PDB file of C-alpha atoms in Angstrom:
ATOM      1  CA  MET A 170      17.709 -16.830  18.531  1.00 55.00           C
ATOM      2  CA  ILE A 171      20.511 -16.829  15.952  1.00 53.00           C
ATOM      3  CA  THR A 172      21.392 -20.030  14.153  1.00 57.00           C
ATOM      4  CA  LYS A 173      23.199 -21.262  11.039  1.00 53.00           C
ATOM      5  CA  LYS A 174      21.366 -22.744   8.072  1.00 59.00           C
ATOM      6  CA  THR A 175      23.410 -23.770   5.008  1.00 63.00           C
ATOM      7  CA  ASN A 176      25.829 -20.854   5.380  1.00 71.00           C
ATOM      8  CA  ILE A 177      22.976 -18.440   6.078  1.00 78.00           C
ATOM      9  CA  LEU A 178      22.665 -16.730   9.449  1.00 85.00           C
ATOM     10  CA  VAL A 179      19.055 -16.962  10.651  1.00 87.00           C
ATOM     11  CA  THR A 180      17.725 -14.540  13.259  1.00 89.00           C
ATOM     12  CA  LEU A 181      14.424 -15.546  14.842  1.00 93.00           C
ATOM     13  CA  ILE A 182      12.377 -13.558  17.341  1.00 95.00           C
ATOM     14  CA  ILE A 183       9.399 -15.675  18.347  1.00 96.00           C
ATOM     15  CA  ASN A 184       6.333 -15.070  20.470  1.00 97.00           C
ATOM     16  CA  PRO A 185       6.645 -17.646  23.304  1.00 96.00           C
ATOM     17  CA  LYS A 186       3.002 -18.573  22.728  1.00 97.00           C
ATOM     18  CA  TYR A 187       4.028 -20.058  19.357  1.00 98.00           C
ATOM     19  CA  GLU A 188       7.224 -21.819  20.375  1.00 97.00           C
ATOM     20  CA  ARG A 189       5.793 -25.038  18.922  1.00 97.00           C
ATOM     21  CA  LEU A 190       6.191 -23.517  15.434  1.00 98.00           C
ATOM     22  CA  ARG A 191       9.929 -22.835  15.802  1.00 96.00           C
ATOM     23  CA  ASP A 192      11.118 -25.429  13.264  1.00 95.00           C
ATOM     24  CA  TYR A 193       8.481 -24.291  10.778  1.00 97.00           C
ATOM     25  CA  LEU A 194       9.345 -20.614  11.221  1.00 97.00           C
ATOM     26  CA  VAL A 195      13.071 -21.126  10.681  1.00 94.00           C
ATOM     27  CA  ASN A 196      12.129 -22.253   7.167  1.00 94.00           C
ATOM     28  CA  ILE A 197       9.471 -19.600   6.554  1.00 95.00           C
ATOM     29  CA  ALA A 198      11.142 -18.399   3.342  1.00 92.00           C
ATOM     30  CA  ASP A 199      10.672 -21.824   1.740  1.00 93.00           C
ATOM     31  CA  HIS A 200       7.064 -22.088   2.909  1.00 95.00           C
ATOM     32  CA  PHE A 201       6.362 -18.560   1.661  1.00 92.00           C
ATOM     33  CA  GLU A 202       7.506 -19.434  -1.858  1.00 90.00           C
ATOM     34  CA  ASP A 203       6.171 -22.994  -2.053  1.00 91.00           C
ATOM     35  CA  THR A 204       2.750 -22.936  -0.397  1.00 90.00           C
ATOM     36  CA  GLY A 205       1.881 -19.304   0.321  1.00 86.00           C
ATOM     37  CA  ARG A 206      -1.330 -17.980  -1.213  1.00 88.00           C
ATOM     38  CA  THR A 207      -2.165 -14.360  -1.892  1.00 84.00           C
ATOM     39  CA  LEU A 208      -4.924 -12.396  -0.227  1.00 75.00           C
ATOM     40  CA  PRO A 209      -7.840 -11.937  -2.639  1.00 66.00           C
ATOM     41  CA  MET A 210      -8.708  -8.379  -1.568  1.00 56.00           C
ATOM     42  CA  VAL A 211      -5.247  -6.802  -1.455  1.00 60.00           C
ATOM     43  CA  ASN A 212      -2.118  -6.663  -3.570  1.00 54.00           C
ATOM     44  CA  ASN A 213       0.839  -5.922  -1.332  1.00 61.00           C
ATOM     45  CA  GLY A 214       3.082  -8.984  -1.339  1.00 73.00           C
ATOM     46  CA  ILE A 215       1.499 -10.613   1.699  1.00 86.00           C
ATOM     47  CA  ARG A 216       0.824 -14.344   1.608  1.00 92.00           C
ATOM     48  CA  LEU A 217      -1.182 -16.688   3.806  1.00 93.00           C
ATOM     49  CA  LEU A 218       0.075 -20.022   5.131  1.00 96.00           C
ATOM     50  CA  ASP A 219      -1.868 -22.721   6.973  1.00 96.00           C
ATOM     51  CA  VAL A 220      -0.110 -24.614   9.752  1.00 96.00           C
ATOM     52  CA  ASP A 221      -1.157 -26.296  12.993  1.00 96.00           C
ATOM     53  CA  GLY A 222      -4.741 -25.063  12.733  1.00 95.00           C
ATOM     54  CA  LEU A 223      -3.636 -21.451  12.211  1.00 96.00           C
ATOM     55  CA  THR A 224      -3.699 -19.131   9.221  1.00 95.00           C
ATOM     56  CA  LEU A 225      -0.454 -17.179   9.238  1.00 96.00           C
ATOM     57  CA  CYS A 226      -0.108 -13.862   7.443  1.00 93.00           C
ATOM     58  CA  VAL A 227       3.462 -13.438   6.173  1.00 94.00           C
ATOM     59  CA  LYS A 228       5.014 -10.258   4.813  1.00 90.00           C
ATOM     60  CA  HIS A 229       8.334 -10.453   2.978  1.00 89.00           C
ATOM     61  CA  TYR A 230      10.388  -7.270   3.042  1.00 85.00           C
ATOM     62  CA  ASP A 231      12.559  -6.943  -0.036  1.00 70.00           C
ATOM     63  CA  ARG A 232      16.127  -5.747  -0.020  1.00 61.00           C
ATOM     64  CA  THR A 233      16.363  -1.980   0.373  1.00 52.00           C
ATOM     65  CA  SER A 234      19.035   0.506  -0.676  1.00 48.00           C
ATOM     66  CA  TRP A 235      22.546  -0.070   0.617  1.00 45.00           C
ATOM     67  CA  ARG A 236      22.244   3.079   2.769  1.00 52.00           C
ATOM     68  CA  ASN A 237      19.167   1.725   4.511  1.00 50.00           C
ATOM     69  CA  ARG A 238      20.764  -1.701   4.920  1.00 46.00           C
ATOM     70  CA  LEU A 239      23.786  -0.069   6.515  1.00 44.00           C
ATOM     71  CA  ALA A 240      21.524   1.921   8.850  1.00 44.00           C
ATOM     72  CA  VAL A 241      19.774  -1.296   9.886  1.00 44.00           C
ATOM     73  CA  ARG A 242      23.113  -2.915  10.635  1.00 46.00           C
ATOM     74  CA  ILE A 243      24.231   0.040  12.784  1.00 40.00           C
ATOM     75  CA  TYR A 244      21.289   1.668  14.551  1.00 37.00           C
ATOM     76  CA  LYS A 245      17.925   1.299  12.811  1.00 46.00           C
ATOM     77  CA  ALA A 246      15.351  -1.454  13.379  1.00 57.00           C
ATOM     78  CA  SER A 247      14.506  -3.401  10.233  1.00 77.00           C
ATOM     79  CA  LYS A 248      10.983  -3.196   8.841  1.00 81.00           C
ATOM     80  CA  GLY A 249      10.328  -6.803   9.782  1.00 86.00           C
ATOM     81  CA  LYS A 250      11.348  -6.271  13.394  1.00 90.00           C
ATOM     82  CA  HIS A 251       9.475  -2.963  13.499  1.00 90.00           C
ATOM     83  CA  SER A 252       6.332  -4.740  12.236  1.00 91.00           C
ATOM     84  CA  TYR A 253       6.628  -7.314  15.023  1.00 93.00           C
ATOM     85  CA  ASN A 254       7.077  -4.695  17.745  1.00 93.00           C
ATOM     86  CA  CYS A 255       4.435  -2.306  16.399  1.00 93.00           C
ATOM     87  CA  ALA A 256       1.829  -5.062  16.080  1.00 94.00           C
ATOM     88  CA  ALA A 257       2.420  -5.967  19.721  1.00 94.00           C
ATOM     89  CA  GLN A 258       2.024  -2.317  20.780  1.00 95.00           C
ATOM     90  CA  LEU A 259      -1.193  -1.909  18.791  1.00 95.00           C
ATOM     91  CA  ARG A 260      -2.740  -4.964  20.409  1.00 95.00           C
ATOM     92  CA  GLU A 261      -1.679  -3.779  23.868  1.00 94.00           C
ATOM     93  CA  ARG A 262      -3.621  -0.550  23.202  1.00 93.00           C
ATOM     94  CA  GLY A 263      -6.725  -2.438  22.090  1.00 93.00           C
ATOM     95  CA  PHE A 264      -6.382  -2.092  18.308  1.00 94.00           C
ATOM     96  CA  ALA A 265      -7.031  -5.056  16.042  1.00 92.00           C
ATOM     97  CA  THR A 266      -4.092  -6.251  13.992  1.00 92.00           C
ATOM     98  CA  GLN A 267      -2.318  -9.540  13.438  1.00 91.00           C
ATOM     99  CA  GLU A 268      -1.114 -11.206  16.603  1.00 95.00           C
ATOM    100  CA  PRO A 269       2.681 -11.227  16.170  1.00 96.00           C
ATOM    101  CA  VAL A 270       4.151 -14.706  15.838  1.00 98.00           C
ATOM    102  CA  ALA A 271       7.722 -14.122  14.688  1.00 97.00           C
ATOM    103  CA  TYR A 272      10.300 -11.982  12.982  1.00 96.00           C
ATOM    104  CA  VAL A 273      12.676 -13.988  10.795  1.00 94.00           C
ATOM    105  CA  ALA A 274      15.762 -12.683   8.996  1.00 90.00           C
ATOM    106  CA  TYR A 275      18.189 -14.524   6.709  1.00 89.00           C
ATOM    107  CA  ARG A 276      21.632 -13.000   6.222  1.00 82.00           C
ATOM    108  CA  ARG A 277      24.270 -14.244   3.785  1.00 75.00           C
ATOM    109  CA  ASN A 278      26.752 -11.475   4.489  1.00 70.00           C
ATOM    110  CA  LEU A 279      27.003  -8.104   6.176  1.00 61.00           C
ATOM    111  CA  MET A 280      24.669  -6.340   3.721  1.00 63.00           C
ATOM    112  CA  ASP A 281      22.530  -9.104   2.178  1.00 64.00           C
ATOM    113  CA  GLN A 282      19.466  -9.784   4.312  1.00 77.00           C
ATOM    114  CA  ASN A 283      15.890 -10.946   3.670  1.00 86.00           C
ATOM    115  CA  MET A 284      13.258 -10.391   6.355  1.00 90.00           C
ATOM    116  CA  TYR A 285       9.814 -11.742   7.168  1.00 94.00           C
ATOM    117  CA  PHE A 286       7.144 -10.722   9.636  1.00 94.00           C
ATOM    118  CA  VAL A 287       4.749 -13.504  10.616  1.00 97.00           C
ATOM    119  CA  GLY A 288       1.409 -12.899  12.319  1.00 96.00           C
ATOM    120  CA  VAL A 289      -1.902 -14.653  12.888  1.00 96.00           C
ATOM    121  CA  PHE A 290      -4.282 -13.459  10.181  1.00 90.00           C
ATOM    122  CA  SER A 291      -7.080 -11.334  11.671  1.00 83.00           C
ATOM    123  CA  ASN A 292      -9.618 -12.744   9.172  1.00 83.00           C
ATOM    124  CA  TYR A 293     -11.450  -9.505   8.409  1.00 89.00           C
ATOM    125  CA  HIS A 294     -13.149  -9.998   5.055  1.00 87.00           C
ATOM    126  CA  HIS A 295     -12.958  -6.601   3.321  1.00 91.00           C
ATOM    127  CA  SER A 296     -10.374  -3.940   2.529  1.00 90.00           C
ATOM    128  CA  LEU A 297     -11.145  -0.221   2.693  1.00 92.00           C
ATOM    129  CA  HIS A 298     -10.580  -0.107  -1.063  1.00 89.00           C
ATOM    130  CA  GLU A 299     -14.052  -1.664  -1.434  1.00 91.00           C
ATOM    131  CA  ALA A 300     -15.559   1.522   0.022  1.00 90.00           C
ATOM    132  CA  PHE A 301     -14.789   3.335  -3.234  1.00 87.00           C
ATOM    133  CA  GLY A 302     -17.571   1.381  -4.945  1.00 86.00           C
ATOM    134  CA  MET A 303     -20.158   1.409  -2.149  1.00 88.00           C
ATOM    135  CA  PRO A 304     -23.532   3.201  -2.340  1.00 87.00           C
ATOM    136  CA  HIS A 305     -23.230   6.679  -0.815  1.00 85.00           C
ATOM    137  CA  SER A 306     -25.350   6.028   2.297  1.00 83.00           C
ATOM    138  CA  GLU A 307     -23.548   2.808   3.173  1.00 87.00           C
ATOM    139  CA  ARG A 308     -20.158   4.351   2.488  1.00 92.00           C
ATOM    140  CA  ALA A 309     -20.900   7.363   4.688  1.00 93.00           C
ATOM    141  CA  GLU A 310     -21.525   5.137   7.709  1.00 94.00           C
ATOM    142  CA  LEU A 311     -18.341   3.179   7.048  1.00 96.00           C
ATOM    143  CA  LEU A 312     -16.229   6.326   6.634  1.00 95.00           C
ATOM    144  CA  GLU A 313     -17.577   7.905   9.801  1.00 96.00           C
ATOM    145  CA  SER A 314     -16.595   4.768  11.693  1.00 97.00           C
ATOM    146  CA  PHE A 315     -13.185   4.698  10.025  1.00 96.00           C
ATOM    147  CA  ALA A 316     -12.561   8.387  10.778  1.00 97.00           C
ATOM    148  CA  HIS A 317     -13.154   7.765  14.478  1.00 97.00           C
ATOM    149  CA  TYR A 318     -10.884   4.722  14.309  1.00 97.00           C
ATOM    150  CA  ALA A 319      -8.136   6.766  12.601  1.00 96.00           C
ATOM    151  CA  ALA A 320      -8.543   9.563  15.138  1.00 97.00           C
ATOM    152  CA  ARG A 321      -8.106   7.120  18.004  1.00 97.00           C
ATOM    153  CA  LEU A 322      -5.019   5.646  16.334  1.00 96.00           C
ATOM    154  CA  HIS A 323      -3.525   9.125  16.014  1.00 97.00           C
ATOM    155  CA  GLU A 324      -4.416  10.105  19.570  1.00 97.00           C
ATOM    156  CA  GLU A 325      -2.597   6.991  20.785  1.00 96.00           C
ATOM    157  CA  GLY A 326       0.515   7.836  18.751  1.00 96.00           C
ATOM    158  CA  PHE A 327       0.174   5.454  15.791  1.00 96.00           C
ATOM    159  CA  LEU A 328       0.628   6.913  12.311  1.00 94.00           C
ATOM    160  CA  PRO A 329       0.637   5.024   9.005  1.00 86.00           C
ATOM    161  CA  ILE A 330       3.267   6.961   7.025  1.00 77.00           C
ATOM    162  CA  ALA A 331       1.270   6.564   3.817  1.00 66.00           C
ATOM    163  CA  CYS A 332      -2.267   5.369   4.506  1.00 81.00           C
ATOM    164  CA  SER A 333      -3.258   2.694   1.987  1.00 86.00           C
ATOM    165  CA  ALA A 334      -6.816   1.440   1.476  1.00 88.00           C
ATOM    166  CA  ASP A 335      -5.458  -2.055   0.783  1.00 87.00           C
ATOM    167  CA  ASN A 336      -3.749  -2.083   4.169  1.00 88.00           C
ATOM    168  CA  ILE A 337      -6.915  -1.429   6.173  1.00 92.00           C
ATOM    169  CA  LEU A 338      -9.266  -4.357   6.614  1.00 93.00           C
ATOM    170  CA  PHE A 339     -12.779  -4.104   7.987  1.00 95.00           C
ATOM    171  CA  ASP A 340     -15.810  -6.156   8.853  1.00 95.00           C
ATOM    172  CA  ARG A 341     -19.218  -5.544  10.362  1.00 94.00           C
ATOM    173  CA  ILE A 342     -19.346  -7.244  13.752  1.00 92.00           C
ATOM    174  CA  ASP A 343     -22.367  -7.051  16.060  1.00 93.00           C
ATOM    175  CA  GLY A 344     -23.799  -4.239  13.945  1.00 92.00           C
ATOM    176  CA  ARG A 345     -20.656  -2.074  14.055  1.00 94.00           C
ATOM    177  CA  TYR A 346     -17.752  -1.599  11.686  1.00 95.00           C
ATOM    178  CA  ARG A 347     -14.430  -2.877  13.032  1.00 96.00           C
ATOM    179  CA  PHE A 348     -11.026  -2.223  11.499  1.00 96.00           C
ATOM    180  CA  SER A 349      -7.662  -3.954  11.447  1.00 94.00           C
ATOM    181  CA  ILE A 350      -4.224  -2.865  10.201  1.00 91.00           C
ATOM    182  CA  LEU A 351      -2.737  -5.503   7.918  1.00 88.00           C
ATOM    183  CA  ASP A 352       0.911  -4.435   7.515  1.00 86.00           C
ATOM    184  CA  THR A 353       2.500  -2.418  10.333  1.00 90.00           C
ATOM    185  CA  GLY A 354       5.899  -2.029   8.647  1.00 85.00           C
ATOM    186  CA  ASN A 355       5.273   1.576   7.580  1.00 85.00           C
ATOM    187  CA  MET A 356       3.682   2.733  10.814  1.00 89.00           C
ATOM    188  CA  LYS A 357       5.258   5.168  13.241  1.00 91.00           C
ATOM    189  CA  CYS A 358       4.659   4.465  16.918  1.00 90.00           C
ATOM    190  CA  GLY A 359       5.258   7.149  19.510  1.00 88.00           C
ATOM    191  CA  ARG A 360       3.854  10.571  20.306  1.00 91.00           C
ATOM    192  CA  LYS A 361       0.319  11.793  19.741  1.00 95.00           C
ATOM    193  CA  VAL A 362      -0.111  12.620  16.052  1.00 96.00           C
ATOM    194  CA  SER A 363      -0.791  16.243  15.132  1.00 96.00           C
ATOM    195  CA  ILE A 364      -3.898  17.189  13.144  1.00 96.00           C
ATOM    196  CA  GLN A 365      -1.706  18.196  10.209  1.00 95.00           C
ATOM    197  CA  LYS A 366       0.148  14.879  10.084  1.00 94.00           C
ATOM    198  CA  GLY A 367      -3.065  12.933  10.587  1.00 95.00           C
ATOM    199  CA  CYS A 368      -4.717  14.677   7.638  1.00 94.00           C
ATOM    200  CA  LYS A 369      -1.619  14.160   5.495  1.00 93.00           C
ATOM    201  CA  SER A 370      -1.738  10.426   6.192  1.00 93.00           C
ATOM    202  CA  LEU A 371      -5.439  10.181   5.299  1.00 93.00           C
ATOM    203  CA  ALA A 372      -4.936  12.196   2.112  1.00 91.00           C
ATOM    204  CA  ALA A 373      -2.756   9.355   0.821  1.00 90.00           C
ATOM    205  CA  LEU A 374      -5.917   7.262   0.349  1.00 89.00           C
ATOM    206  CA  GLN A 375      -6.358   9.090  -3.000  1.00 79.00           C
ATOM    207  CA  ALA A 376     -10.149   8.871  -3.012  1.00 84.00           C
ATOM    208  CA  ASP A 377     -12.820  10.942  -4.773  1.00 86.00           C
ATOM    209  CA  ASP A 378     -14.138  14.284  -3.492  1.00 87.00           C
ATOM    210  CA  ALA A 379     -17.304  12.859  -1.913  1.00 89.00           C
ATOM    211  CA  PHE A 380     -15.249  10.222  -0.058  1.00 90.00           C
ATOM    212  CA  ASN A 381     -12.800  12.866   1.176  1.00 90.00           C
ATOM    213  CA  THR A 382     -15.515  15.308   2.273  1.00 93.00           C
ATOM    214  CA  THR A 383     -17.210  12.700   4.449  1.00 94.00           C
ATOM    215  CA  LEU A 384     -13.890  11.510   5.865  1.00 94.00           C
ATOM    216  CA  ILE A 385     -12.610  15.014   6.663  1.00 95.00           C
ATOM    217  CA  ARG A 386     -15.841  16.054   8.371  1.00 96.00           C
ATOM    218  CA  ALA A 387     -15.950  12.941  10.551  1.00 97.00           C
ATOM    219  CA  TYR A 388     -12.220  13.101  11.363  1.00 97.00           C
ATOM    220  CA  ALA A 389     -12.525  16.737  12.455  1.00 97.00           C
ATOM    221  CA  VAL A 390     -15.393  15.838  14.789  1.00 97.00           C
ATOM    222  CA  ALA A 391     -13.461  12.881  16.210  1.00 97.00           C
ATOM    223  CA  ARG A 392     -10.363  15.017  16.873  1.00 96.00           C
ATOM    224  CA  GLY A 393     -12.414  17.947  18.205  1.00 96.00           C
ATOM    225  CA  VAL A 394     -11.113  20.491  15.687  1.00 95.00           C
ATOM    226  CA  ASN A 395     -12.564  22.788  13.043  1.00 94.00           C
ATOM    227  CA  GLU A 396     -13.463  21.093   9.761  1.00 95.00           C
ATOM    228  CA  ALA A 397     -11.928  23.967   7.786  1.00 95.00           C
ATOM    229  CA  GLU A 398      -8.580  23.337   9.484  1.00 93.00           C
ATOM    230  CA  CYS A 399      -8.658  19.682   8.448  1.00 94.00           C
ATOM    231  CA  GLN A 400      -9.691  20.651   4.925  1.00 94.00           C
ATOM    232  CA  LYS A 401      -6.732  23.027   4.667  1.00 94.00           C
ATOM    233  CA  TYR A 402      -4.214  20.393   5.756  1.00 94.00           C
ATOM    234  CA  PHE A 403      -5.851  17.795   3.536  1.00 91.00           C
ATOM    235  CA  GLU A 404      -5.696  19.967   0.419  1.00 90.00           C
ATOM    236  CA  ARG A 405      -2.115  20.971   1.166  1.00 91.00           C
ATOM    237  CA  ALA A 406      -1.115  17.304   1.414  1.00 88.00           C
ATOM    238  CA  LYS A 407      -2.761  16.472  -1.909  1.00 80.00           C
ATOM    239  CA  SER A 408      -1.224  19.380  -3.839  1.00 76.00           C
TER     240      SER A 408
END
């Protein structure tokens, strides 16, 4: 849907399940600034909004370079729209992430556009960043679970371009660790991810040696490859 709002062109892609929120979503920029609250465990510009019994997770994508804005106008999907589509694909493949509610864009002119991705907050209580301070035995179990999760993501063709601990939420559910991707704007969706690219993505976590050793070993097992091969790619990515 494209509509006019005080000389601003509003583009709204909405999940039919949440059609009842249309009027609210058209004004998401105002709600984001006025009543949005930050997530306590992450610092990435995402805010939470409460409406109609739901907790919405809203990501605002700032203006990019003029080259990127021109590319978006001509052939490239915006980050907000990509987030919406990628979240839907992840959920279709059985991965936990926000249920997509809407993509909203406000455009004043050809090159001036602000974008928002709106999802239903998954309500996992911890970010992977907390693993850095865990006792070794507890952290090892978490990292082994995460490595298998990351391996499955990569096998299915999903690759966070720069893996961030703040962007990975987790919780222990029925005795097992479960994971959820918070922001899908920087995720590639497509072909099966190579071992080299998978290791490069994980190396971006910038953790300590003990953390990395456990993660590499478990990831190699999950992908069915030699640990030394993963170690080589990991070290190359960090250098």
